[in-house]
Amino acid sequence: MKKPRTYQTEAIIIKKIKLGEADRILTFYTPYLGKIRGVAKSVRRLKSKLAGHLELLTHSHVSLARGRNLDTVIGSQTINSFLQLKNDFELTSYALYIIELVNQFTPDGNENYPLYQLLLDSLHQLSQASNRELLLHYFELHLLDQVGYRPQLQQCTYCHTNLKPASNAFSPITGGVVCPDCYSRQPLSYPLSVDILKVLRFIQNNDYPLANRLKINHDLSRKIHNIMSGYLRYLLEKELKSVAWLDKIRKQKEGATTGII
Ligand SMILES: [Zn+2]
């Protein structure tokens, strides 16, 4: 049966690029179609009625018409514009990091409902999160789970023995933890204290309300950040654009406060 010419979907706008004089190509993450793209015609013109419903980070109902190469956005109705995220520079940076990760780790047209839900929940939680770094780590670990790169935190990824409470290490190349005996065979590893391993396991194995109860001091949070960003950089073979902004904000905060995040 021929597919209908137009279709509707709920979507979160995760990327936009300029096209020609007044158009944009938008990337949407959707619950049942995965990542899709569409051209929004004339949205860069002042009088565009669609433009406000097609901003980055907006949760919308969109209508598209199938095209030979790219589909065309023919309608959009905002469900949630996430204004709180857009009105705060720091929150915007965290949110842009989240959507960039989703864009980088997903192929086009591959349905992944749990990942859609994780993305939507995380954008909702971000403005209320008492510990934004913890929320990011939660998002990173659960995203990796959904896209097939769940870090192995129970057994040594080299010799497969169960990990002991000792000085283990995290090895991006093997996708998880290596035991002290195998550490020397994986020189590009990050030292992993018993505390960090416990925190990573707890975040990986629980939902956000429970993970959010963790109290993590600044030092531990920074070490987890180093490990996660090292692993993500290894998997993507590049640095994300939003990372530079986030690191700048982190440094500013470090300068402003010496206490616990
Ligand atoms: Zn081992």
GROMACS .gro file of C-alpha atoms and ligand atoms in nm:
model
  262
    1MET     CA    1   0.000   0.000   0.000
    2LYS     CA    2   0.121   0.347  -0.086
    3LYS     CA    3   0.220   0.560   0.212
    4PRO     CA    4   0.000   0.865   0.270
    5ARG     CA    5   0.148   1.185   0.137
    6THR     CA    6   0.146   1.362   0.473
    7TYR     CA    7   0.204   1.241   0.827
    8GLN     CA    8   0.202   1.382   1.181
    9THR     CA    9   0.424   1.313   1.475
   10GLU     CA   10   0.518   1.441   1.814
   11ALA     CA   11   0.880   1.558   1.805
   12ILE     CA   12   1.160   1.738   1.983
   13ILE     CA   13   1.370   1.966   1.766
   14ILE     CA   14   1.732   1.863   1.813
   15LYS     CA   15   1.913   2.043   1.532
   16LYS     CA   16   1.861   2.321   1.282
   17ILE     CA   17   2.070   2.435   0.990
   18LYS     CA   18   2.018   2.717   0.744
   19LEU     CA   19   1.923   2.635   0.390
   20GLY     CA   20   1.927   2.889   0.111
   21GLU     CA   21   1.780   3.236   0.170
   22ALA     CA   22   1.505   3.171   0.420
   23ASP     CA   23   1.466   2.798   0.482
   24ARG     CA   24   1.594   2.562   0.745
   25ILE     CA   25   1.658   2.191   0.763
   26LEU     CA   26   1.534   2.067   1.099
   27THR     CA   27   1.620   1.744   1.272
   28PHE     CA   28   1.346   1.598   1.488
   29TYR     CA   29   1.363   1.321   1.743
   30THR     CA   30   1.030   1.140   1.751
   31PRO     CA   31   0.875   0.862   1.961
   32TYR     CA   32   0.800   0.613   1.682
   33LEU     CA   33   1.001   0.727   1.378
   34GLY     CA   34   1.332   0.788   1.553
   35LYS     CA   35   1.534   1.070   1.404
   36ILE     CA   36   1.385   1.239   1.098
   37ARG     CA   37   1.460   1.552   0.899
   38GLY     CA   38   1.246   1.804   0.721
   39VAL     CA   39   1.273   2.133   0.537
   40ALA     CA   40   1.088   2.424   0.692
   41LYS     CA   41   1.031   2.672   0.413
   42SER     CA   42   1.058   3.048   0.472
   43VAL     CA   43   1.089   3.009   0.851
   44ARG     CA   44   1.371   3.259   0.862
   45ARG     CA   45   1.139   3.531   0.734
   46LEU     CA   46   1.000   3.766   0.998
   47LYS     CA   47   0.635   3.700   0.920
   48SER     CA   48   0.668   3.321   0.938
   49LYS     CA   49   0.391   3.175   1.154
   50LEU     CA   50   0.569   2.844   1.183
   51ALA     CA   51   0.901   2.977   1.309
   52GLY     CA   52   0.804   3.007   1.676
   53HIS     CA   53   0.692   2.643   1.681
   54LEU     CA   54   1.014   2.521   1.525
   55GLU     CA   55   1.283   2.650   1.759
   56LEU     CA   56   1.554   2.422   1.894
   57LEU     CA   57   1.454   2.230   2.208
   58THR     CA   58   1.085   2.274   2.137
   59HIS     CA   59   0.850   1.983   2.193
   60SER     CA   60   0.592   2.002   1.913
   61HIS     CA   61   0.329   1.825   1.711
   62VAL     CA   62   0.459   1.848   1.356
   63SER     CA   63   0.304   1.766   1.018
   64LEU     CA   64   0.521   1.675   0.724
   65ALA     CA   65   0.468   1.608   0.356
   66ARG     CA   66   0.680   1.340   0.198
   67GLY     CA   67   0.929   1.461  -0.058
   68ARG     CA   68   1.158   1.288  -0.301
   69ASN     CA   69   1.470   1.374  -0.103
   70LEU     CA   70   1.364   1.560   0.207
   71ASP     CA   71   1.020   1.585   0.364
   72THR     CA   72   0.866   1.930   0.407
   73VAL     CA   73   0.732   2.065   0.735
   74ILE     CA   74   0.378   2.187   0.668
   75GLY     CA   75   0.260   2.252   1.022
   76SER     CA   76   0.377   2.267   1.379
   77GLN     CA   77   0.203   2.322   1.711
   78THR     CA   78   0.409   2.369   2.025
   79ILE     CA   79   0.340   2.131   2.315
   80ASN     CA   80   0.614   2.272   2.538
   81SER     CA   81   0.860   2.541   2.439
   82PHE     CA   82   1.082   2.475   2.745
   83LEU     CA   83   1.110   2.848   2.805
   84GLN     CA   84   1.283   2.792   3.139
   85LEU     CA   85   1.567   2.622   2.955
   86LYS     CA   86   1.588   2.892   2.691
   87ASN     CA   87   1.585   3.184   2.936
   88ASP     CA   88   1.886   3.068   3.133
   89PHE     CA   89   2.219   3.053   2.954
   90GLU     CA   90   2.356   2.775   3.173
   91LEU     CA   91   2.044   2.560   3.136
   92THR     CA   92   2.046   2.619   2.760
   93SER     CA   93   2.402   2.489   2.742
   94TYR     CA   94   2.313   2.173   2.931
   95ALA     CA   95   2.008   2.118   2.712
   96LEU     CA   96   2.206   2.173   2.390
   97TYR     CA   97   2.455   1.914   2.509
   98ILE     CA   98   2.173   1.664   2.564
   99ILE     CA   99   2.022   1.712   2.218
  100GLU     CA  100   2.363   1.704   2.050
  101LEU     CA  101   2.434   1.369   2.215
  102VAL     CA  102   2.102   1.231   2.088
  103ASN     CA  103   2.175   1.357   1.737
  104GLN     CA  104   2.526   1.210   1.733
  105PHE     CA  105   2.435   0.868   1.869
  106THR     CA  106   2.128   0.795   1.657
  107PRO     CA  107   2.092   0.689   1.295
  108ASP     CA  108   1.807   0.829   1.083
  109GLY     CA  109   1.470   0.658   1.098
  110ASN     CA  110   1.543   0.411   1.376
  111GLU     CA  111   1.261   0.399   1.631
  112ASN     CA  112   1.383   0.410   1.989
  113TYR     CA  113   1.094   0.498   2.216
  114PRO     CA  114   1.286   0.458   2.546
  115LEU     CA  115   1.546   0.706   2.420
  116TYR     CA  116   1.273   0.953   2.319
  117GLN     CA  117   1.123   0.925   2.666
  118LEU     CA  118   1.466   0.969   2.827
  119LEU     CA  119   1.525   1.282   2.619
  120LEU     CA  120   1.186   1.432   2.700
  121ASP     CA  121   1.211   1.348   3.072
  122SER     CA  122   1.561   1.491   3.093
  123LEU     CA  123   1.456   1.822   2.938
  124HIS     CA  124   1.170   1.840   3.189
  125GLN     CA  125   1.395   1.752   3.483
  126LEU     CA  126   1.677   1.985   3.387
  127SER     CA  127   1.516   2.308   3.506
  128GLN     CA  128   1.430   2.153   3.845
  129ALA     CA  129   1.743   1.943   3.895
  130SER     CA  130   1.922   2.017   4.221
  131ASN     CA  131   2.240   1.870   4.075
  132ARG     CA  132   2.264   1.931   3.700
  133GLU     CA  133   2.592   1.742   3.663
  134LEU     CA  134   2.428   1.435   3.815
  135LEU     CA  135   2.138   1.466   3.572
  136LEU     CA  136   2.384   1.483   3.283
  137HIS     CA  137   2.564   1.171   3.402
  138TYR     CA  138   2.230   0.998   3.438
  139PHE     CA  139   2.142   1.101   3.084
  140GLU     CA  140   2.481   0.994   2.942
  141LEU     CA  141   2.474   0.650   3.105
  142HIS     CA  142   2.115   0.576   3.009
  143LEU     CA  143   2.160   0.707   2.654
  144LEU     CA  144   2.461   0.474   2.614
  145ASP     CA  145   2.240   0.191   2.737
  146GLN     CA  146   1.976   0.271   2.474
  147VAL     CA  147   2.219   0.297   2.182
  148GLY     CA  148   2.414  -0.020   2.258
  149TYR     CA  149   2.721   0.111   2.442
  150ARG     CA  150   2.622   0.031   2.800
  151PRO     CA  151   2.947   0.047   2.997
  152GLN     CA  152   3.036  -0.285   3.161
  153LEU     CA  153   3.068  -0.207   3.532
  154GLN     CA  154   3.035  -0.551   3.690
  155GLN     CA  155   3.318  -0.756   3.541
  156CYS     CA  156   3.664  -0.683   3.409
  157THR     CA  157   3.622  -0.625   3.035
  158TYR     CA  158   3.959  -0.794   2.976
  159CYS     CA  159   3.968  -1.112   3.192
  160HIS     CA  160   3.593  -1.124   3.278
  161THR     CA  161   3.640  -1.181   3.650
  162ASN     CA  162   3.396  -1.007   3.883
  163LEU     CA  163   3.534  -0.674   3.997
  164LYS     CA  164   3.656  -0.639   4.354
  165PRO     CA  165   3.652  -0.323   4.566
  166ALA     CA  166   4.002  -0.224   4.458
  167SER     CA  167   4.178   0.028   4.238
  168ASN     CA  168   4.018  -0.059   3.907
  169ALA     CA  169   4.024   0.155   3.595
  170PHE     CA  170   3.782   0.259   3.321
  171SER     CA  171   3.894   0.171   2.971
  172PRO     CA  172   3.704   0.341   2.685
  173ILE     CA  173   3.853   0.099   2.430
  174THR     CA  174   3.710  -0.208   2.602
  175GLY     CA  175   3.385  -0.032   2.693
  176GLY     CA  176   3.406  -0.070   3.067
  177VAL     CA  177   3.612  -0.142   3.375
  178VAL     CA  178   3.943  -0.329   3.385
  179CYS     CA  179   4.071  -0.494   3.703
  180PRO     CA  180   4.408  -0.402   3.863
  181ASP     CA  181   4.573  -0.711   3.704
  182CYS     CA  182   4.468  -0.604   3.354
  183TYR     CA  183   4.522  -0.232   3.404
  184SER     CA  184   4.875  -0.246   3.261
  185ARG     CA  185   4.743  -0.398   2.936
  186GLN     CA  186   4.507  -0.104   2.888
  187PRO     CA  187   4.728   0.201   2.924
  188LEU     CA  188   4.464   0.448   2.802
  189SER     CA  189   4.248   0.398   3.109
  190TYR     CA  190   4.112   0.628   3.377
  191PRO     CA  191   4.174   0.537   3.743
  192LEU     CA  192   3.847   0.436   3.903
  193SER     CA  193   3.808   0.448   4.280
  194VAL     CA  194   3.564   0.223   4.464
  195ASP     CA  195   3.343   0.527   4.529
  196ILE     CA  196   3.321   0.626   4.162
  197LEU     CA  197   3.243   0.271   4.056
  198LYS     CA  198   2.963   0.255   4.315
  199VAL     CA  199   2.816   0.585   4.196
  200LEU     CA  200   2.830   0.484   3.828
  201ARG     CA  201   2.662   0.151   3.905
  202PHE     CA  202   2.394   0.320   4.110
  203ILE     CA  203   2.314   0.569   3.834
  204GLN     CA  204   2.320   0.299   3.568
  205ASN     CA  205   2.088   0.063   3.755
  206ASN     CA  206   1.825   0.303   3.888
  207ASP     CA  207   1.570   0.543   3.755
  208TYR     CA  208   1.622   0.916   3.789
  209PRO     CA  209   1.422   0.988   4.108
  210LEU     CA  210   1.636   0.734   4.294
  211ALA     CA  211   1.965   0.830   4.126
  212ASN     CA  212   1.891   1.193   4.209
  213ARG     CA  213   1.913   1.117   4.580
  214LEU     CA  214   2.287   1.060   4.550
  215LYS     CA  215   2.500   1.320   4.719
  216ILE     CA  216   2.813   1.366   4.514
  217ASN     CA  217   3.085   1.609   4.609
  218HIS     CA  218   3.256   1.829   4.358
  219ASP     CA  219   3.574   1.622   4.333
  220LEU     CA  220   3.385   1.299   4.264
  221SER     CA  221   3.161   1.475   4.013
  222ARG     CA  222   3.465   1.606   3.824
  223LYS     CA  223   3.625   1.261   3.810
  224ILE     CA  224   3.303   1.107   3.677
  225HIS     CA  225   3.286   1.386   3.421
  226ASN     CA  226   3.641   1.304   3.303
  227ILE     CA  227   3.559   0.937   3.263
  228MET     CA  228   3.229   0.992   3.084
  229SER     CA  229   3.362   1.257   2.849
  230GLY     CA  230   3.663   1.036   2.770
  231TYR     CA  231   3.434   0.745   2.684
  232LEU     CA  232   3.196   0.959   2.474
  233ARG     CA  233   3.487   1.119   2.288
  234TYR     CA  234   3.628   0.775   2.214
  235LEU     CA  235   3.293   0.645   2.083
  236LEU     CA  236   3.222   0.951   1.868
  237GLU     CA  237   3.585   0.999   1.764
  238LYS     CA  238   3.539   1.371   1.819
  239GLU     CA  239   3.450   1.641   2.067
  240LEU     CA  240   3.091   1.766   2.067
  241LYS     CA  241   3.038   2.131   1.979
  242SER     CA  242   2.839   2.197   2.298
  243VAL     CA  243   3.115   2.057   2.520
  244ALA     CA  244   3.338   2.364   2.488
  245TRP     CA  245   3.055   2.589   2.617
  246LEU     CA  246   2.973   2.356   2.900
  247ASP     CA  247   3.336   2.334   3.008
  248LYS     CA  248   3.358   2.712   3.009
  249ILE     CA  249   3.054   2.732   3.236
  250ARG     CA  250   3.196   2.464   3.465
  251LYS     CA  251   3.522   2.657   3.497
  252GLN     CA  252   3.337   2.980   3.577
  253LYS     CA  253   3.136   2.802   3.845
  254GLU     CA  254   3.452   2.651   3.991
  255GLY     CA  255   3.598   2.997   4.014
  256ALA     CA  256   3.287   3.135   4.178
  257THR     CA  257   3.229   2.858   4.431
  258THR     CA  258   3.465   2.628   4.609
  259GLY     CA  259   3.194   2.423   4.776
  260ILE     CA  260   2.988   2.128   4.667
  261ILE     CA  261   2.788   2.145   4.346
  262ZN      ZN  262   4.101  -0.828   3.447
   0.00000   0.00000   0.00000
